[in-house]
Amino acid sequence: MTGPTAPDRDAVRALAELLRTWWELSARDGRPKPTQQSLAGRLGIDQTTLSRYLNPRHPSTAPLRTVELLHTVLRAPAADLPRARALAGAAAAGAARKSPRPAGTAPADGPDAPATSPGDPSAGPRPPGPVSAPPPVPAPAAAVPRRTAAARAALAFLGVLTLGGGIGLGWGVLAHRAGQDGPPVAAVAAPAGTTATGWPLARKGDLLWKARAVQYLLRAHGHAVEADGDFGPRTAAAVKTFQAAHGLLADGKVGPRTWSHLIIRIDSRHAPQQAVVALQYLLDNSGTATDITGLFTPSTTRSLETFQRDRALPVTGVADRDTWRALLAAQGPGIHR
């Protein structure tokens, strides 16, 4: 197995030093520095793991998601985030180049390596040649009735499943007919954090992608909010102002109706900078590599078309309503503090 190269080790150490600096300098503006225990709880990891991420002497590579969350929670300088992302990527690439031995295999020292008996580390070398397997131990007589009972139980369970499947199929047919000729059938519950229409629900307390998407788009509409990835009181107040201006319920929550007004159709002729930043950020965060420049470049168009193609959307290179909704749905689970 080959270990990490010097550049890989340098990236891991530099990342740990940067994260440590964020933590040490987080005590400002009258706010105390959080303890590692409380910080680990907010990140959803154990304190030992966090200590390794923050220890430049014996560092461990922090995942990109944890790095971004630390940046938000500790209110680190915005200018540090691109460097932190680059270091996390370099460290992760170094870890991927390792080739660990498959689990359950022993190191091979040669064809004549001595074998030891299981459970007996003091056993000496055996003569060369095939090792015969121990004879099978016959099952106790009492196990036979138990197996028979278990088989009967399994058959009974299968019978219940078959009956239940038939009933379910019948109800499915009736529901289909009701959906066509009768009253509408109840909709299936949407996943947590999303609405029945597929739009996510962003609200106060959300961190990272939900907060940043809302903040970038609010900025595109002229609202002076900081895109810090923390849906706090100022962002909620800006959302309420935006909602009131568009005749929406001013509750500070960004649901389907607010998203529909907040998103901006982007193409080569109409590309407001902050809206383009939101688009590029969501594209990159969904796994489609995109430079976040605020300029709708040909490279951005190609990334957008790749995303549309991968999601079976019309490949137009235009960020329309369906593309925005698919982008938001592709971000993964949200983080709420």
XYZ file of C-alpha atoms in Angstrom:
337
model
C 0.000 0.000 0.000
C 1.400 3.378 -0.919
C 1.053 6.282 1.464
C 0.189 9.871 0.602
C 2.802 11.863 -1.282
C 4.415 14.995 0.131
C 2.017 17.373 -1.706
C -0.921 15.377 -0.312
C 0.440 15.647 3.218
C 1.047 19.360 2.711
C -2.561 19.859 1.593
C -3.940 17.954 4.601
C -1.717 19.930 6.993
C -2.517 23.272 5.369
C -6.242 22.497 5.536
C -5.982 21.633 9.234
C -4.065 24.865 9.901
C -6.725 26.898 8.099
C -9.578 25.201 9.987
C -7.713 25.707 13.252
C -7.303 29.405 12.437
C -11.033 29.736 11.776
C -11.778 28.176 15.142
C -9.229 30.247 17.052
C -10.421 33.532 15.500
C -14.148 32.788 15.847
C -14.247 34.665 19.180
C -15.063 38.181 17.964
C -17.830 40.758 18.055
C -18.604 39.739 21.618
C -19.140 36.073 20.734
C -17.125 33.456 22.647
C -15.158 30.781 20.836
C -17.238 27.571 20.777
C -15.854 24.529 22.534
C -14.876 21.597 20.359
C -17.645 19.570 21.989
C -20.366 22.086 21.092
C -18.877 22.618 17.629
C -18.802 18.865 16.957
C -22.462 18.658 17.968
C -23.414 21.346 15.452
C -21.477 19.544 12.729
C -23.012 16.167 13.544
C -19.653 14.458 14.192
C -17.867 13.240 17.314
C -15.378 15.416 19.156
C -12.409 13.097 18.504
C -12.911 13.383 14.748
C -13.192 17.153 14.955
C -9.977 17.345 17.006
C -8.121 15.555 14.200
C -9.496 17.961 11.616
C -8.187 20.877 13.713
C -4.783 19.385 14.579
C -2.025 20.367 12.086
C 0.495 18.036 13.799
C -1.556 14.875 13.311
C -4.222 15.958 10.824
C -7.035 14.003 9.265
C -8.667 15.069 6.011
C -11.930 16.918 6.609
C -14.624 16.269 3.960
C -15.625 19.205 1.777
C -19.114 19.331 3.304
C -17.629 19.613 6.814
C -15.196 22.312 5.639
C -18.046 24.379 4.191
C -20.148 23.927 7.310
C -17.225 24.971 9.533
C -16.770 28.062 7.365
C -20.414 28.991 7.887
C -20.723 28.140 11.574
C -17.472 29.904 12.530
C -18.256 32.886 10.260
C -14.836 32.623 8.638
C -13.738 35.171 6.015
C -15.437 34.656 2.656
C -12.093 34.954 0.887
C -10.865 31.797 2.670
C -13.544 29.507 1.242
C -12.086 28.966 -2.286
C -8.693 28.053 -0.802
C -10.306 25.716 1.728
C -12.252 23.983 -1.044
C -9.087 23.584 -3.111
C -7.146 22.110 -0.163
C -10.001 19.723 0.675
C -10.102 18.588 -2.959
C -6.340 18.025 -3.091
C -6.379 16.100 0.186
C -9.325 13.962 -0.922
C -7.612 13.222 -4.253
C -4.523 12.055 -2.376
C -6.609 9.757 -0.205
C -8.299 8.317 -3.311
C -4.915 7.426 -4.804
C -4.244 5.040 -1.961
C -4.875 1.373 -2.651
C -5.863 -0.263 0.632
C -5.786 -4.037 0.902
C -9.250 -5.599 0.604
C -10.849 -6.399 3.928
C -10.260 -9.912 5.218
C -7.048 -10.583 3.265
C -3.613 -11.051 4.743
C -0.365 -9.684 3.286
C 1.184 -12.162 0.868
C 4.890 -12.718 1.562
C 5.293 -15.447 -1.056
C 3.884 -18.789 -2.097
C 5.449 -20.550 0.876
C 4.326 -18.139 3.571
C 3.535 -20.062 6.780
C -0.066 -20.419 7.794
C -1.374 -20.268 11.345
C -4.436 -21.892 12.746
C -7.363 -19.562 13.494
C -7.488 -18.393 17.068
C -3.956 -19.685 17.839
C -1.400 -16.912 17.227
C 1.392 -18.977 18.769
C 1.062 -21.806 16.289
C 4.226 -22.554 14.342
C 4.643 -23.110 10.626
C 2.789 -25.977 9.026
C 4.258 -28.295 6.403
C 3.582 -27.214 2.814
C 0.599 -28.675 1.047
C -3.156 -28.265 1.083
C -4.830 -27.849 4.428
C -7.872 -30.039 4.845
C -11.001 -28.436 6.144
C -12.452 -29.786 9.423
C -15.354 -32.192 8.986
C -18.801 -30.631 9.308
C -20.368 -30.902 12.712
C -23.775 -32.596 12.542
C -26.659 -30.495 13.743
C -28.261 -31.563 17.020
C -31.426 -33.554 16.737
C -33.373 -30.797 18.453
C -32.555 -28.438 15.571
C -34.653 -30.433 13.081
C -38.054 -29.620 14.625
C -36.977 -25.975 14.981
C -36.087 -25.810 11.273
C -39.416 -27.358 10.360
C -41.257 -24.822 12.499
C -39.245 -22.013 10.975
C -40.057 -23.232 7.458
C -43.764 -23.359 8.291
C -43.599 -19.834 9.693
C -41.848 -18.607 6.565
C -44.496 -20.203 4.321
C -47.254 -18.637 6.383
C -45.557 -15.243 6.119
C -45.275 -15.606 2.332
C -48.959 -16.437 2.181
C -49.829 -13.281 4.089
C -47.603 -11.235 1.756
C -49.296 -12.732 -1.310
C -52.738 -11.979 0.068
C -51.664 -8.458 1.014
C -50.207 -7.912 -2.459
C -53.485 -8.931 -4.073
C -55.441 -6.578 -1.861
C -52.955 -3.792 -2.558
C -53.273 -4.363 -6.310
C -57.045 -4.155 -6.067
C -56.863 -0.913 -4.118
C -54.379 0.403 -6.680
C -56.845 -0.258 -9.527
C -59.648 1.398 -7.590
C -57.448 4.375 -6.807
C -56.499 4.704 -10.468
C -60.157 4.688 -11.485
C -61.003 7.163 -8.762
C -58.229 9.435 -10.053
C -59.824 9.342 -13.515
C -63.528 9.381 -12.885
C -63.980 10.307 -9.250
C -62.491 12.570 -6.616
C -58.690 13.057 -6.745
C -56.529 10.549 -4.948
C -54.453 11.876 -2.037
C -50.916 12.856 -3.050
C -47.876 10.962 -1.794
C -46.060 12.738 1.023
C -43.029 14.705 -0.142
C -39.549 13.981 1.270
C -38.472 15.910 4.342
C -37.311 19.421 3.513
C -39.239 19.598 0.234
C -42.787 20.459 -0.765
C -45.241 18.384 -2.790
C -44.302 20.427 -5.869
C -40.611 19.452 -5.658
C -39.396 22.868 -4.525
C -37.360 22.839 -1.302
C -38.573 24.701 1.765
C -35.946 27.196 2.956
C -36.425 28.897 6.301
C -34.643 30.552 9.192
C -31.944 28.272 10.617
C -30.988 26.646 7.296
C -27.289 26.519 6.457
C -25.130 26.142 3.332
C -26.858 25.582 -0.007
C -30.433 26.533 0.906
C -29.299 29.737 2.556
C -26.816 30.656 -0.172
C -29.282 30.065 -3.006
C -31.828 32.349 -1.330
C -29.203 34.975 -0.492
C -27.673 35.100 -3.978
C -31.113 35.449 -5.566
C -32.183 38.116 -3.069
C -29.031 40.039 -3.972
C -29.957 39.674 -7.652
C -33.249 41.400 -6.801
C -31.429 44.271 -5.097
C -31.626 43.204 -1.451
C -28.455 43.916 0.528
C -27.934 40.597 2.320
C -24.642 38.833 2.936
C -24.269 35.488 1.168
C -22.742 33.770 4.205
C -24.672 30.501 3.986
C -26.593 31.195 7.211
C -30.345 31.819 6.933
C -30.473 34.145 9.921
C -32.717 37.023 11.022
C -31.437 39.437 8.342
C -32.080 36.967 5.531
C -35.533 36.183 6.930
C -36.326 39.918 7.091
C -35.197 40.369 3.473
C -37.398 37.436 2.408
C -40.406 39.035 4.140
C -39.737 42.337 2.377
C -39.460 40.529 -0.966
C -42.672 38.594 -0.318
C -44.630 41.703 0.636
C -43.439 43.477 -2.511
C -44.760 40.601 -4.657
C -48.125 40.201 -2.907
C -47.116 36.987 -1.121
C -47.665 35.934 2.466
C -44.756 37.559 4.300
C -43.807 34.652 6.557
C -40.044 34.625 5.831
C -40.179 31.064 4.457
C -39.197 30.325 0.873
C -41.646 27.801 -0.557
C -42.960 27.125 -4.084
C -44.652 30.517 -4.601
C -41.704 32.515 -3.282
C -39.193 30.458 -5.303
C -41.266 31.102 -8.428
C -40.810 34.855 -7.944
C -37.250 34.634 -6.642
C -35.645 32.659 -9.478
C -34.539 34.550 -12.576
C -34.572 33.158 -16.106
C -30.966 33.259 -17.299
C -29.706 33.032 -20.853
C -26.904 34.591 -22.875
C -28.859 37.857 -23.232
C -30.163 38.199 -19.658
C -27.701 37.154 -16.965
C -27.665 39.296 -13.769
C -24.385 38.682 -11.961
C -25.725 37.497 -8.603
C -28.289 35.238 -10.276
C -25.476 33.730 -12.346
C -23.481 33.196 -9.141
C -26.467 31.327 -7.698
C -26.736 29.218 -10.847
C -23.010 28.422 -10.935
C -22.937 27.610 -7.213
C -25.858 25.172 -7.504
C -24.389 23.563 -10.614
C -21.025 23.035 -8.922
C -22.631 21.843 -5.691
C -24.705 19.282 -7.597
C -21.577 17.644 -9.011
C -21.382 19.442 -12.358
C -17.996 21.182 -12.218
C -18.534 24.918 -12.774
C -16.380 27.977 -12.125
C -18.177 30.501 -9.907
C -17.411 33.806 -11.611
C -20.744 35.606 -11.932
C -20.280 35.689 -15.709
C -22.472 33.578 -17.984
C -19.582 32.243 -20.059
C -19.636 29.509 -22.718
C -18.196 27.217 -20.046
C -21.218 27.935 -17.845
C -23.497 27.180 -20.786
C -21.792 23.814 -21.317
C -22.110 22.946 -17.623
C -25.783 23.904 -17.668
C -26.425 21.807 -20.782
C -24.624 18.852 -19.185
C -26.844 19.138 -16.107
C -29.984 19.365 -18.240
C -28.939 16.346 -20.279
C -28.183 14.289 -17.155
C -31.604 15.167 -15.697
C -33.537 14.438 -18.910
C -34.481 18.111 -19.281
C -34.631 19.965 -22.608
C -30.998 20.827 -23.405
C -31.414 24.547 -24.028
C -28.565 26.134 -22.081
C -31.202 28.369 -20.474
C -31.884 28.391 -16.739
C -35.667 28.297 -16.779
C -38.170 27.367 -14.069
C -37.839 23.588 -14.518
C -34.041 23.791 -14.539
C -33.954 25.851 -11.326
C -36.289 23.386 -9.614
C -34.166 20.417 -10.744
C -31.004 22.191 -9.576
C -32.426 22.804 -6.118
C -33.654 19.226 -5.898
C -30.167 17.934 -6.791
C -28.439 19.563 -3.811
C -28.963 16.748 -1.335
C -30.336 16.992 2.221
C -30.352 20.402 3.803
C -28.666 21.286 7.079
C -30.681 23.088 9.757
C -29.283 24.351 13.037
